[in-house]
PDB file of N, CA and C in Angstrom:
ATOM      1  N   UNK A   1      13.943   7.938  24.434  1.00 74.00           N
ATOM      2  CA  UNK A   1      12.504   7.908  24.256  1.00 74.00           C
ATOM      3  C   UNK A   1      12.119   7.296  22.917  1.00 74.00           C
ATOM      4  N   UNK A   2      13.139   7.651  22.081  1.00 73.00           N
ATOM      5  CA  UNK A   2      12.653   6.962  20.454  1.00 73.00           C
ATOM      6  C   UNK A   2      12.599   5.693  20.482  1.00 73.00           C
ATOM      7  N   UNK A   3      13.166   4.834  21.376  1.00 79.00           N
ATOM      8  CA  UNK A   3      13.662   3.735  21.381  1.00 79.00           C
ATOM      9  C   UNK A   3      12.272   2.524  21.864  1.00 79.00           C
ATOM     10  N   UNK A   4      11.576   3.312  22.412  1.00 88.00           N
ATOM     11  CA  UNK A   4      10.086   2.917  23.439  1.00 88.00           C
ATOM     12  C   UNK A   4       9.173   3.001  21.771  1.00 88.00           C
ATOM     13  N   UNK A   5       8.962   4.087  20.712  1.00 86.00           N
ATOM     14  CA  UNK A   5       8.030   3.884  19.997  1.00 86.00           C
ATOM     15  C   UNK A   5       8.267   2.771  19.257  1.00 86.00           C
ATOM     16  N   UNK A   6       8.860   1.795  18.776  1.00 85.00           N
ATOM     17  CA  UNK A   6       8.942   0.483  18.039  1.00 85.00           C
ATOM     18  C   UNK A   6       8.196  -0.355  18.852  1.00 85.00           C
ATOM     19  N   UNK A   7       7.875  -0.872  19.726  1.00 86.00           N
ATOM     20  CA  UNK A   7       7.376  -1.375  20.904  1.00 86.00           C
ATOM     21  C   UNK A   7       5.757  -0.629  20.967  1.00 86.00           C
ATOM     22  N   UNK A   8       5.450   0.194  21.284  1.00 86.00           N
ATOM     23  CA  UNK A   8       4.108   0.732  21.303  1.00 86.00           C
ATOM     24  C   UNK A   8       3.436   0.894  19.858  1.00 86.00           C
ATOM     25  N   UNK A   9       4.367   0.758  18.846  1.00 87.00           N
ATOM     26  CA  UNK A   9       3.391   0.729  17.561  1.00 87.00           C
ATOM     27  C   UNK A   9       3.535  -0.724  17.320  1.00 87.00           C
ATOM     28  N   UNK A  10       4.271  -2.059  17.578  1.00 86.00           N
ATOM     29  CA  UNK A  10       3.763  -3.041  17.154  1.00 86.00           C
ATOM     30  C   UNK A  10       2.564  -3.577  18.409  1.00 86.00           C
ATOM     31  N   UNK A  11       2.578  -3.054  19.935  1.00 87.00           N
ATOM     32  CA  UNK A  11       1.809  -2.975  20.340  1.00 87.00           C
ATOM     33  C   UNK A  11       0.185  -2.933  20.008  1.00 87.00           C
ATOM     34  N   UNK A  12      -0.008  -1.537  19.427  1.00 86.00           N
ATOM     35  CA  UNK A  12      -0.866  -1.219  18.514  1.00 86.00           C
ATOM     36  C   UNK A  12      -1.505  -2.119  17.599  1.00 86.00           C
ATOM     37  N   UNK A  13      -0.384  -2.555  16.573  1.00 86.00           N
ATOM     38  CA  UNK A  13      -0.114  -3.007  15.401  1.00 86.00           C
ATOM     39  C   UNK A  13      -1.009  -4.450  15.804  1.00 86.00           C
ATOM     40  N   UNK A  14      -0.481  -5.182  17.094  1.00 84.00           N
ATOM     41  CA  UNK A  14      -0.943  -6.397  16.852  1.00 84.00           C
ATOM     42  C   UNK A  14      -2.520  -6.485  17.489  1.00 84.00           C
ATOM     43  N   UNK A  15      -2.908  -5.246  18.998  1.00 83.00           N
ATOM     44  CA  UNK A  15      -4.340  -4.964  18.633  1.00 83.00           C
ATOM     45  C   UNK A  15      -5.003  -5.086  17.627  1.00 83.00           C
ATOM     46  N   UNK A  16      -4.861  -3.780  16.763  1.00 81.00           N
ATOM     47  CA  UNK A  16      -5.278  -3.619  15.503  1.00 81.00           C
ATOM     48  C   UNK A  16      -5.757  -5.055  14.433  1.00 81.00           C
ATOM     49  N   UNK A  17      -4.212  -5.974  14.420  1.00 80.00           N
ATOM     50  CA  UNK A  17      -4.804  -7.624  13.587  1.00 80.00           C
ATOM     51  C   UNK A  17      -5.699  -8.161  14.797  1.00 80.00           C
ATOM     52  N   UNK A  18      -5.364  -7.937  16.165  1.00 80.00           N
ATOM     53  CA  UNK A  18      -6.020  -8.989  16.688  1.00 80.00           C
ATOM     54  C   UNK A  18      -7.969  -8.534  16.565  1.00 80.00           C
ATOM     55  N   UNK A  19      -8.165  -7.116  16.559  1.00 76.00           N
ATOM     56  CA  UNK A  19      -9.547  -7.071  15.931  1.00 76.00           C
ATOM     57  C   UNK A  19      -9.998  -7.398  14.525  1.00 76.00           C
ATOM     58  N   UNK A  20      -9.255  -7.550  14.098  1.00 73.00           N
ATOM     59  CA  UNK A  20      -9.690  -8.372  12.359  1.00 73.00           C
ATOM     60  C   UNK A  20      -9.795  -9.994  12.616  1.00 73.00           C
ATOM     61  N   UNK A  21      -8.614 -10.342  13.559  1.00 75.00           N
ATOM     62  CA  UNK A  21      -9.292 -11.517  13.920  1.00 75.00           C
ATOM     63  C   UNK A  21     -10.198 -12.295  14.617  1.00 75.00           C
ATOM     64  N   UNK A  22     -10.234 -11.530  15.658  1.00 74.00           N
ATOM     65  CA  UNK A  22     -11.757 -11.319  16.116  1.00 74.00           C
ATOM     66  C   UNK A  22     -12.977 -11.257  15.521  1.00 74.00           C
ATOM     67  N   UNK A  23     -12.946 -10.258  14.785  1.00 70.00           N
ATOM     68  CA  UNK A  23     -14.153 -10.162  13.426  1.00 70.00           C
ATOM     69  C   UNK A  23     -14.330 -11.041  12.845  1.00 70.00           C
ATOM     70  N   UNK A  24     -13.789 -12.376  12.452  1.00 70.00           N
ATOM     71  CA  UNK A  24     -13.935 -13.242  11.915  1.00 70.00           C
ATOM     72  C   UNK A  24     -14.038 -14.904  12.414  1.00 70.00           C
ATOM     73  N   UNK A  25     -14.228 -14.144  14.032  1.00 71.00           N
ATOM     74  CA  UNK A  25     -14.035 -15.398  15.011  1.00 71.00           C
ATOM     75  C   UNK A  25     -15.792 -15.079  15.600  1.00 71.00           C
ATOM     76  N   UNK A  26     -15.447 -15.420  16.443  1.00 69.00           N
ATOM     77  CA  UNK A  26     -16.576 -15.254  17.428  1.00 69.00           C
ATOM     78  C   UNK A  26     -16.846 -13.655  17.776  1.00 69.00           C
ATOM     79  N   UNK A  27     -16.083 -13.023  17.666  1.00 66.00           N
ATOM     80  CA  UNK A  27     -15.997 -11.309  18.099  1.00 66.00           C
ATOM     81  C   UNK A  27     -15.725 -10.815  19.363  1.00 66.00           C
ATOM     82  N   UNK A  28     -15.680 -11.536  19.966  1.00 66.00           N
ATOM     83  CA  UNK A  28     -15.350 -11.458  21.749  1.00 66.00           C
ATOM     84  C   UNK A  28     -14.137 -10.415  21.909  1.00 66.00           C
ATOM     85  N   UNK A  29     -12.719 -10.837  20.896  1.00 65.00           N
ATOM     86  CA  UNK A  29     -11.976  -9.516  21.293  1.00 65.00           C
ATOM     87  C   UNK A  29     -12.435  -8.509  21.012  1.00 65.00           C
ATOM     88  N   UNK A  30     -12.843  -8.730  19.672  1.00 64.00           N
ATOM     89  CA  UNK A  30     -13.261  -7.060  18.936  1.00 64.00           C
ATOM     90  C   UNK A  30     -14.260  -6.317  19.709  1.00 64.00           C
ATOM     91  N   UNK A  31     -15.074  -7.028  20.811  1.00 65.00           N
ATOM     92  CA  UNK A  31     -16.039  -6.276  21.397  1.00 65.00           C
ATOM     93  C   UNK A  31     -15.163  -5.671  22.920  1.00 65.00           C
ATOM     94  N   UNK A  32     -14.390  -6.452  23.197  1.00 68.00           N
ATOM     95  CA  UNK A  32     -13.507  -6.179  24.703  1.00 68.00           C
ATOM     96  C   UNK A  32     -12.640  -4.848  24.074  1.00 68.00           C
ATOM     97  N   UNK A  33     -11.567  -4.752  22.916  1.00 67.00           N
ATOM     98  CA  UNK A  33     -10.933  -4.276  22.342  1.00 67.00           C
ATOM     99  C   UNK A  33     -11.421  -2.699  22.195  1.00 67.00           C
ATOM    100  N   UNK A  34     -12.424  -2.429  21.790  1.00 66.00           N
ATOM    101  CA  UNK A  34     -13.466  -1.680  21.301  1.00 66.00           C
ATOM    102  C   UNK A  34     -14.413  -1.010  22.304  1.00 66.00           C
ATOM    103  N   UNK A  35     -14.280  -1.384  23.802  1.00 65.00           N
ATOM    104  CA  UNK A  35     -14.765  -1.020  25.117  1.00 65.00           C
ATOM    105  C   UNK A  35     -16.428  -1.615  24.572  1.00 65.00           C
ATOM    106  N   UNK A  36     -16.558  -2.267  23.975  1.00 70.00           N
ATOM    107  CA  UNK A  36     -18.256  -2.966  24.088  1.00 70.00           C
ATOM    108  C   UNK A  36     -19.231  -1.941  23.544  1.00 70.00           C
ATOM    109  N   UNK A  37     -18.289  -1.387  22.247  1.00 68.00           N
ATOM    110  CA  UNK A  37     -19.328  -0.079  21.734  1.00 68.00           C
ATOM    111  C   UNK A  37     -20.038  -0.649  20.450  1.00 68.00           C
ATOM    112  N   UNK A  38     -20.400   0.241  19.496  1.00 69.00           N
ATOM    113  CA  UNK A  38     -21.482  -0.274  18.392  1.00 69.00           C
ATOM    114  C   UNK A  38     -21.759   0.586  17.404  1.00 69.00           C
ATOM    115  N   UNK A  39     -21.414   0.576  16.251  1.00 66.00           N
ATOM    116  CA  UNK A  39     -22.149   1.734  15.326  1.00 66.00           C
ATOM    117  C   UNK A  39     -20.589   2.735  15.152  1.00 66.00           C
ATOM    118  N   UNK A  40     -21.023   3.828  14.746  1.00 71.00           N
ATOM    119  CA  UNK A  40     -19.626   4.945  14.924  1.00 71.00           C
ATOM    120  C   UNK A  40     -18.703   4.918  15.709  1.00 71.00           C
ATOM    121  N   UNK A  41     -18.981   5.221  16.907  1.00 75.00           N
ATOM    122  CA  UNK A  41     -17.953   4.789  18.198  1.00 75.00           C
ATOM    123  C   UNK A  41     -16.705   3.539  17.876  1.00 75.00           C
ATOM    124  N   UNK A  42     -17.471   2.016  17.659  1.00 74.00           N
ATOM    125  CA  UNK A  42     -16.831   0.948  17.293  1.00 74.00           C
ATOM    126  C   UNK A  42     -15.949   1.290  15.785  1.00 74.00           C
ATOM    127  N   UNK A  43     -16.323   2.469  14.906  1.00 75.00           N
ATOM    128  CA  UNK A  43     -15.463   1.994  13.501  1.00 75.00           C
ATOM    129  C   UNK A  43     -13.965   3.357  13.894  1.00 75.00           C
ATOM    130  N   UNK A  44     -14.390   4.285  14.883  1.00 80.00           N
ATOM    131  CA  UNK A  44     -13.356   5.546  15.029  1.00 80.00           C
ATOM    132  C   UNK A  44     -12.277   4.911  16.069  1.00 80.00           C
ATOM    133  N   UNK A  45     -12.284   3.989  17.273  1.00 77.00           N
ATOM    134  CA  UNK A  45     -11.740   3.167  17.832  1.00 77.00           C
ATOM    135  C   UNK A  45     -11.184   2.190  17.136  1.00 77.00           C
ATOM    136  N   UNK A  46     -11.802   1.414  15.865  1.00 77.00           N
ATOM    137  CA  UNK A  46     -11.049   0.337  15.164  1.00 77.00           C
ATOM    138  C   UNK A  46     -10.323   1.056  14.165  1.00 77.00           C
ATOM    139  N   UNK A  47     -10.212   2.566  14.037  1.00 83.00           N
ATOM    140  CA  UNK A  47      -9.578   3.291  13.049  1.00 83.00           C
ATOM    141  C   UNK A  47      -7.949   3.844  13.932  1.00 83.00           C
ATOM    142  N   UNK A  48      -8.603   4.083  15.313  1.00 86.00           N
ATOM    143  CA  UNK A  48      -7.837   4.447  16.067  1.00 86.00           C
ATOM    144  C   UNK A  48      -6.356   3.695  16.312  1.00 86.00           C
ATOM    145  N   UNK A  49      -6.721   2.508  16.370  1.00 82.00           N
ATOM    146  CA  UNK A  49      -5.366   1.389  16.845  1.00 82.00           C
ATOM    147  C   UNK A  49      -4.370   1.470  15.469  1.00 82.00           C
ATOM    148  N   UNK A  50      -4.744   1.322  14.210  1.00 86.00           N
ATOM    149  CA  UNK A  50      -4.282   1.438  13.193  1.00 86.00           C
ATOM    150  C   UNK A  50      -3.132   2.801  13.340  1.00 86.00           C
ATOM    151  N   UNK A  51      -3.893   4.129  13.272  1.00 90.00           N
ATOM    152  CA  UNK A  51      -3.246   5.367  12.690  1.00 90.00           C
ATOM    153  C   UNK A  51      -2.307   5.765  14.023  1.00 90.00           C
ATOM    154  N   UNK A  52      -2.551   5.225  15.561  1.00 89.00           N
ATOM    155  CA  UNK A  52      -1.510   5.111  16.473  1.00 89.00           C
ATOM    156  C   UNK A  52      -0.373   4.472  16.070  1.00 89.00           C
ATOM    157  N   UNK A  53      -0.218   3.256  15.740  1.00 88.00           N
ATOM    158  CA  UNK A  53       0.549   2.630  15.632  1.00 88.00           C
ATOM    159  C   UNK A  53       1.574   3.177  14.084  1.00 88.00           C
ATOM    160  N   UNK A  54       0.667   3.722  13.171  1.00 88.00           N
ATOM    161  CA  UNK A  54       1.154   4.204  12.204  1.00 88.00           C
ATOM    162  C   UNK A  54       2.114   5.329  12.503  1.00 88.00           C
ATOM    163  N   UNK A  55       1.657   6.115  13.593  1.00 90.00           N
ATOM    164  CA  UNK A  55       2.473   7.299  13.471  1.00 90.00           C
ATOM    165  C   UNK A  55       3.641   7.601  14.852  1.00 90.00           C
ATOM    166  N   UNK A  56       3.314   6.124  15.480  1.00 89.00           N
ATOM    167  CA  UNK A  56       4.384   5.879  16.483  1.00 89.00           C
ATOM    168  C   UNK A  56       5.864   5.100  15.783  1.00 89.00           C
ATOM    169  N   UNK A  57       5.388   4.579  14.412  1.00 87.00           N
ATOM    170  CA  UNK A  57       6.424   3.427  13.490  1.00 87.00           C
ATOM    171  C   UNK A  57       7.178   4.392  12.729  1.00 87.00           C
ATOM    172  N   UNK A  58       6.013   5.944  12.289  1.00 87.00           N
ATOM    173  CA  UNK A  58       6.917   7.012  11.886  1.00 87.00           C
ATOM    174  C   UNK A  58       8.609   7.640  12.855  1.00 87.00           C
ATOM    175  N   UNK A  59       7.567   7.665  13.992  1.00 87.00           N
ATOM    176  CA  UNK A  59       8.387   8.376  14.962  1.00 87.00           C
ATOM    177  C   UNK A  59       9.671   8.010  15.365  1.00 87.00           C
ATOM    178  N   UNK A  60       9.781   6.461  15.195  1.00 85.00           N
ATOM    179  CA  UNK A  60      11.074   5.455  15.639  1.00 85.00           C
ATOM    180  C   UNK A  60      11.961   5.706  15.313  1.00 85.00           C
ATOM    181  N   UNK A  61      13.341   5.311  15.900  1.00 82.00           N
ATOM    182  CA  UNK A  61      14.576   5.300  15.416  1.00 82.00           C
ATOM    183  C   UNK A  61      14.485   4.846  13.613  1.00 82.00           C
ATOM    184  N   UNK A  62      15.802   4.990  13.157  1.00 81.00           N
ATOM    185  CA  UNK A  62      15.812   4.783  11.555  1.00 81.00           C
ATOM    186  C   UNK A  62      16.921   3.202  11.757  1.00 81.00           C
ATOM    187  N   UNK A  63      15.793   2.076  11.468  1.00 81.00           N
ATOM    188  CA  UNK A  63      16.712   0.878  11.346  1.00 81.00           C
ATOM    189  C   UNK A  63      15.595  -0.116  10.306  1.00 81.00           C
ATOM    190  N   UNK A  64      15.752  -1.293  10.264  1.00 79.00           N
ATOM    191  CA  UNK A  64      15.387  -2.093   9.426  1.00 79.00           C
ATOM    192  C   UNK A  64      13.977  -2.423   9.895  1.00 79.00           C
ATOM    193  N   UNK A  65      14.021  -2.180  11.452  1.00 82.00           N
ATOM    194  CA  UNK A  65      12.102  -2.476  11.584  1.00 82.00           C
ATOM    195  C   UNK A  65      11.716  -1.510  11.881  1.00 82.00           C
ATOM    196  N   UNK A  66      11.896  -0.300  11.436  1.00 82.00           N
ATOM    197  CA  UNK A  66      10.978   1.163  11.480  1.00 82.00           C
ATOM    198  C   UNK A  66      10.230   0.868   9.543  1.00 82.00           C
ATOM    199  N   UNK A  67      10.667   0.165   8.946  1.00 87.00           N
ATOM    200  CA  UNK A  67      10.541  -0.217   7.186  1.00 87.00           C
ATOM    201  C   UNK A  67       9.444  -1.524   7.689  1.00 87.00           C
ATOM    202  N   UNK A  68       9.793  -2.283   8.202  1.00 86.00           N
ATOM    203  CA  UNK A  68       8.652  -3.284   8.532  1.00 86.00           C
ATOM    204  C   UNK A  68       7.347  -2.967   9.004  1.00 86.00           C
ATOM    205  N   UNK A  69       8.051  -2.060  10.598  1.00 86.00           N
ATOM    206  CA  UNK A  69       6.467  -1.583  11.364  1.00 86.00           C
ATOM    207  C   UNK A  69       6.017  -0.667  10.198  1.00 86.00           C
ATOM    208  N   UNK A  70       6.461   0.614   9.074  1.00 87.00           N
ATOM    209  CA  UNK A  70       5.427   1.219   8.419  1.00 87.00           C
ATOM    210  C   UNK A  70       4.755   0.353   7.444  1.00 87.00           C
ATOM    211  N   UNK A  71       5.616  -0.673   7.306  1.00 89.00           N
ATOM    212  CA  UNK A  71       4.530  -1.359   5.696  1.00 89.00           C
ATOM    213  C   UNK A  71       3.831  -2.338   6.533  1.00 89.00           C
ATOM    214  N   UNK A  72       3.882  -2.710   7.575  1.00 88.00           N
ATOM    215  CA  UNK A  72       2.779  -3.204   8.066  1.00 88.00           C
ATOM    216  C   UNK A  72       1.670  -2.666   8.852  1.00 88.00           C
ATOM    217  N   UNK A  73       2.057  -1.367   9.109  1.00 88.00           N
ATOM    218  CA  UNK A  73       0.996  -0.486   9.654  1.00 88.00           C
ATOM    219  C   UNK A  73       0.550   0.233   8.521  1.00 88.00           C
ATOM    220  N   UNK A  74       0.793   0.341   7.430  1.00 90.00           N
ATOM    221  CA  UNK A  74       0.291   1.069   6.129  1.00 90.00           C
ATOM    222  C   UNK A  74      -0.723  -0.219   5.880  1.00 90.00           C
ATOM    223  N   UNK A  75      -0.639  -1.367   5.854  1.00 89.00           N
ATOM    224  CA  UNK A  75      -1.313  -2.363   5.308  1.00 89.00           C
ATOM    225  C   UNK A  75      -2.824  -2.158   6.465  1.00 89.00           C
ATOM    226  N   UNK A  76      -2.375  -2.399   7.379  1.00 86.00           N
ATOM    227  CA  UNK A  76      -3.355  -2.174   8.353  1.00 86.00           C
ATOM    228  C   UNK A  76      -4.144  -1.261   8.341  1.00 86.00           C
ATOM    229  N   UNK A  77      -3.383   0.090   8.326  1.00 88.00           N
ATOM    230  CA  UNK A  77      -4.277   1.156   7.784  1.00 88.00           C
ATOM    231  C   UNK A  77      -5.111   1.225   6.465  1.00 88.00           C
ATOM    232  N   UNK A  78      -5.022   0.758   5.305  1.00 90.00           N
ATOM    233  CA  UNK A  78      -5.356   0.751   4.272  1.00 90.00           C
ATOM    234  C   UNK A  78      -6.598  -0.594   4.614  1.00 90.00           C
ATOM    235  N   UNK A  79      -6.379  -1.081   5.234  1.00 87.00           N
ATOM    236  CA  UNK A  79      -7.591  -2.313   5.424  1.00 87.00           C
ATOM    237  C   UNK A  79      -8.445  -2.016   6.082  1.00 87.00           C
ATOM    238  N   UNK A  80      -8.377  -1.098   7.767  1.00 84.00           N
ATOM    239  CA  UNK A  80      -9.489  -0.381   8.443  1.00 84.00           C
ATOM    240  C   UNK A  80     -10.178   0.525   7.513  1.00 84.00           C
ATOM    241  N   UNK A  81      -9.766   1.153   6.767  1.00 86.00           N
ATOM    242  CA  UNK A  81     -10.417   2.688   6.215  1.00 86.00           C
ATOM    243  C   UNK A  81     -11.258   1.708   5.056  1.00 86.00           C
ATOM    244  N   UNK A  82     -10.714   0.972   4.292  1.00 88.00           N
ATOM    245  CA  UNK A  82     -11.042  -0.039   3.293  1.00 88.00           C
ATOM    246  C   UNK A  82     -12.792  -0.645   4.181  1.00 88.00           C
ATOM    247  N   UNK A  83     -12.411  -1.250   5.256  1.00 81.00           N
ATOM    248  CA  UNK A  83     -13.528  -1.721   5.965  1.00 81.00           C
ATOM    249  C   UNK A  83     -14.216  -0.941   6.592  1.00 81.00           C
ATOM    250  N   UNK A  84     -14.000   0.143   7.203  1.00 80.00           N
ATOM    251  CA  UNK A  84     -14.644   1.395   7.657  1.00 80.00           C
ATOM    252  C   UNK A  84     -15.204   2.181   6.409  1.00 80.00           C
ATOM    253  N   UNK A  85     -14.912   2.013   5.529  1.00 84.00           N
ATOM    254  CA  UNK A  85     -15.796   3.122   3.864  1.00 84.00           C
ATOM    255  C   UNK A  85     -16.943   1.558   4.036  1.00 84.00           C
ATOM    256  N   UNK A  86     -16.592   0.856   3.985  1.00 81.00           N
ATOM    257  CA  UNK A  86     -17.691  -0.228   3.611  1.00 81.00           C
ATOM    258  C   UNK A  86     -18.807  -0.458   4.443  1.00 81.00           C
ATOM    259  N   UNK A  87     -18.304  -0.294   5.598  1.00 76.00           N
ATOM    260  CA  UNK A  87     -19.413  -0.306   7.142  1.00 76.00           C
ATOM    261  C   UNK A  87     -20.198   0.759   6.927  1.00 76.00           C
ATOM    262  N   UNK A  88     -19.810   2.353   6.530  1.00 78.00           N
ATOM    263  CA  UNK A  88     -20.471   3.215   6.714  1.00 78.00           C
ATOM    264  C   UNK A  88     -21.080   3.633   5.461  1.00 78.00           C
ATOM    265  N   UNK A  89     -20.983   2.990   4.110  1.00 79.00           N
ATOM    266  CA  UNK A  89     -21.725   3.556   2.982  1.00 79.00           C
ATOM    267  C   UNK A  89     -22.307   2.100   2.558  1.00 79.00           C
ATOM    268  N   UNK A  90     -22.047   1.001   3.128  1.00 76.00           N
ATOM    269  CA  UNK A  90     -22.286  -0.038   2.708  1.00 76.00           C
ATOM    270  C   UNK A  90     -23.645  -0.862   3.397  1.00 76.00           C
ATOM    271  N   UNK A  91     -23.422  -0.727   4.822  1.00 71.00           N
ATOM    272  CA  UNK A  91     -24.907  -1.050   5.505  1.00 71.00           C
ATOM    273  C   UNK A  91     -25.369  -0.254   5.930  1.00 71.00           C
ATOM    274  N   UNK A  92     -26.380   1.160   5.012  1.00 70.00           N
ATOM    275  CA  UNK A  92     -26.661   1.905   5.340  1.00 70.00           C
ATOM    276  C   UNK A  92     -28.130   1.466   4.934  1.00 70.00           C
ATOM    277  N   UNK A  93     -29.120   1.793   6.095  1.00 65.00           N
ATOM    278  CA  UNK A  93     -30.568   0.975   5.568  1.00 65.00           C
ATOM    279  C   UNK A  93     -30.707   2.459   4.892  1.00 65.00           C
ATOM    280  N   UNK A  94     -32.051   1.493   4.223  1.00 50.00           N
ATOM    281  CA  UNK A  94     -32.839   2.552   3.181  1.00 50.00           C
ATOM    282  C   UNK A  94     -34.115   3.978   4.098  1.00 50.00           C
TER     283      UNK A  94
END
């Protein structure tokens, strides 16, 4: 069974970039990705793919890409929450 989480967290993992790249495209994945939500819903779902993948890269066997998938799911994570503090204290109308 350990052998399946390396696979479902880069799974994750490449969701997760592929909504950042989206965000900076046209948005079409990030809105498919995200089930076509908006507001809160859209930032706990784009938080979601991140901290899955984070704690499925924990779970893995102990080899040379259980060290890859966490520092690249740490990066990931540190960039949603980074962009999620900014979405939610940042475009907050008056």
């Amino acid at each position: 069974m350990k052998k399946i989480f390396p696979l479902v967290s880069l799974l994750f993992l490449l969701l997760g970039f592929s909504i950042f790249i989206s965000m900076s495209q046209e948005n079409v994945w990030a809105s498919t990705l995200t089930f076509h939500t908006a507001g809160q819903p859209f930032i706990i779902i784009f938080m979601m793919y991140s901290v899955i993948a984070f704690v499925f890269a924990l779970l893995s066997t102990k080899n040379t890409y259980k060290f890859i998938l966490i520092s690249a799911n740490a990066l990931l994570l540190i960039a949603t929450a980074l962009l999620s503090f900014i979405a939610i204290f940042g475009f907050q109308s008056a």
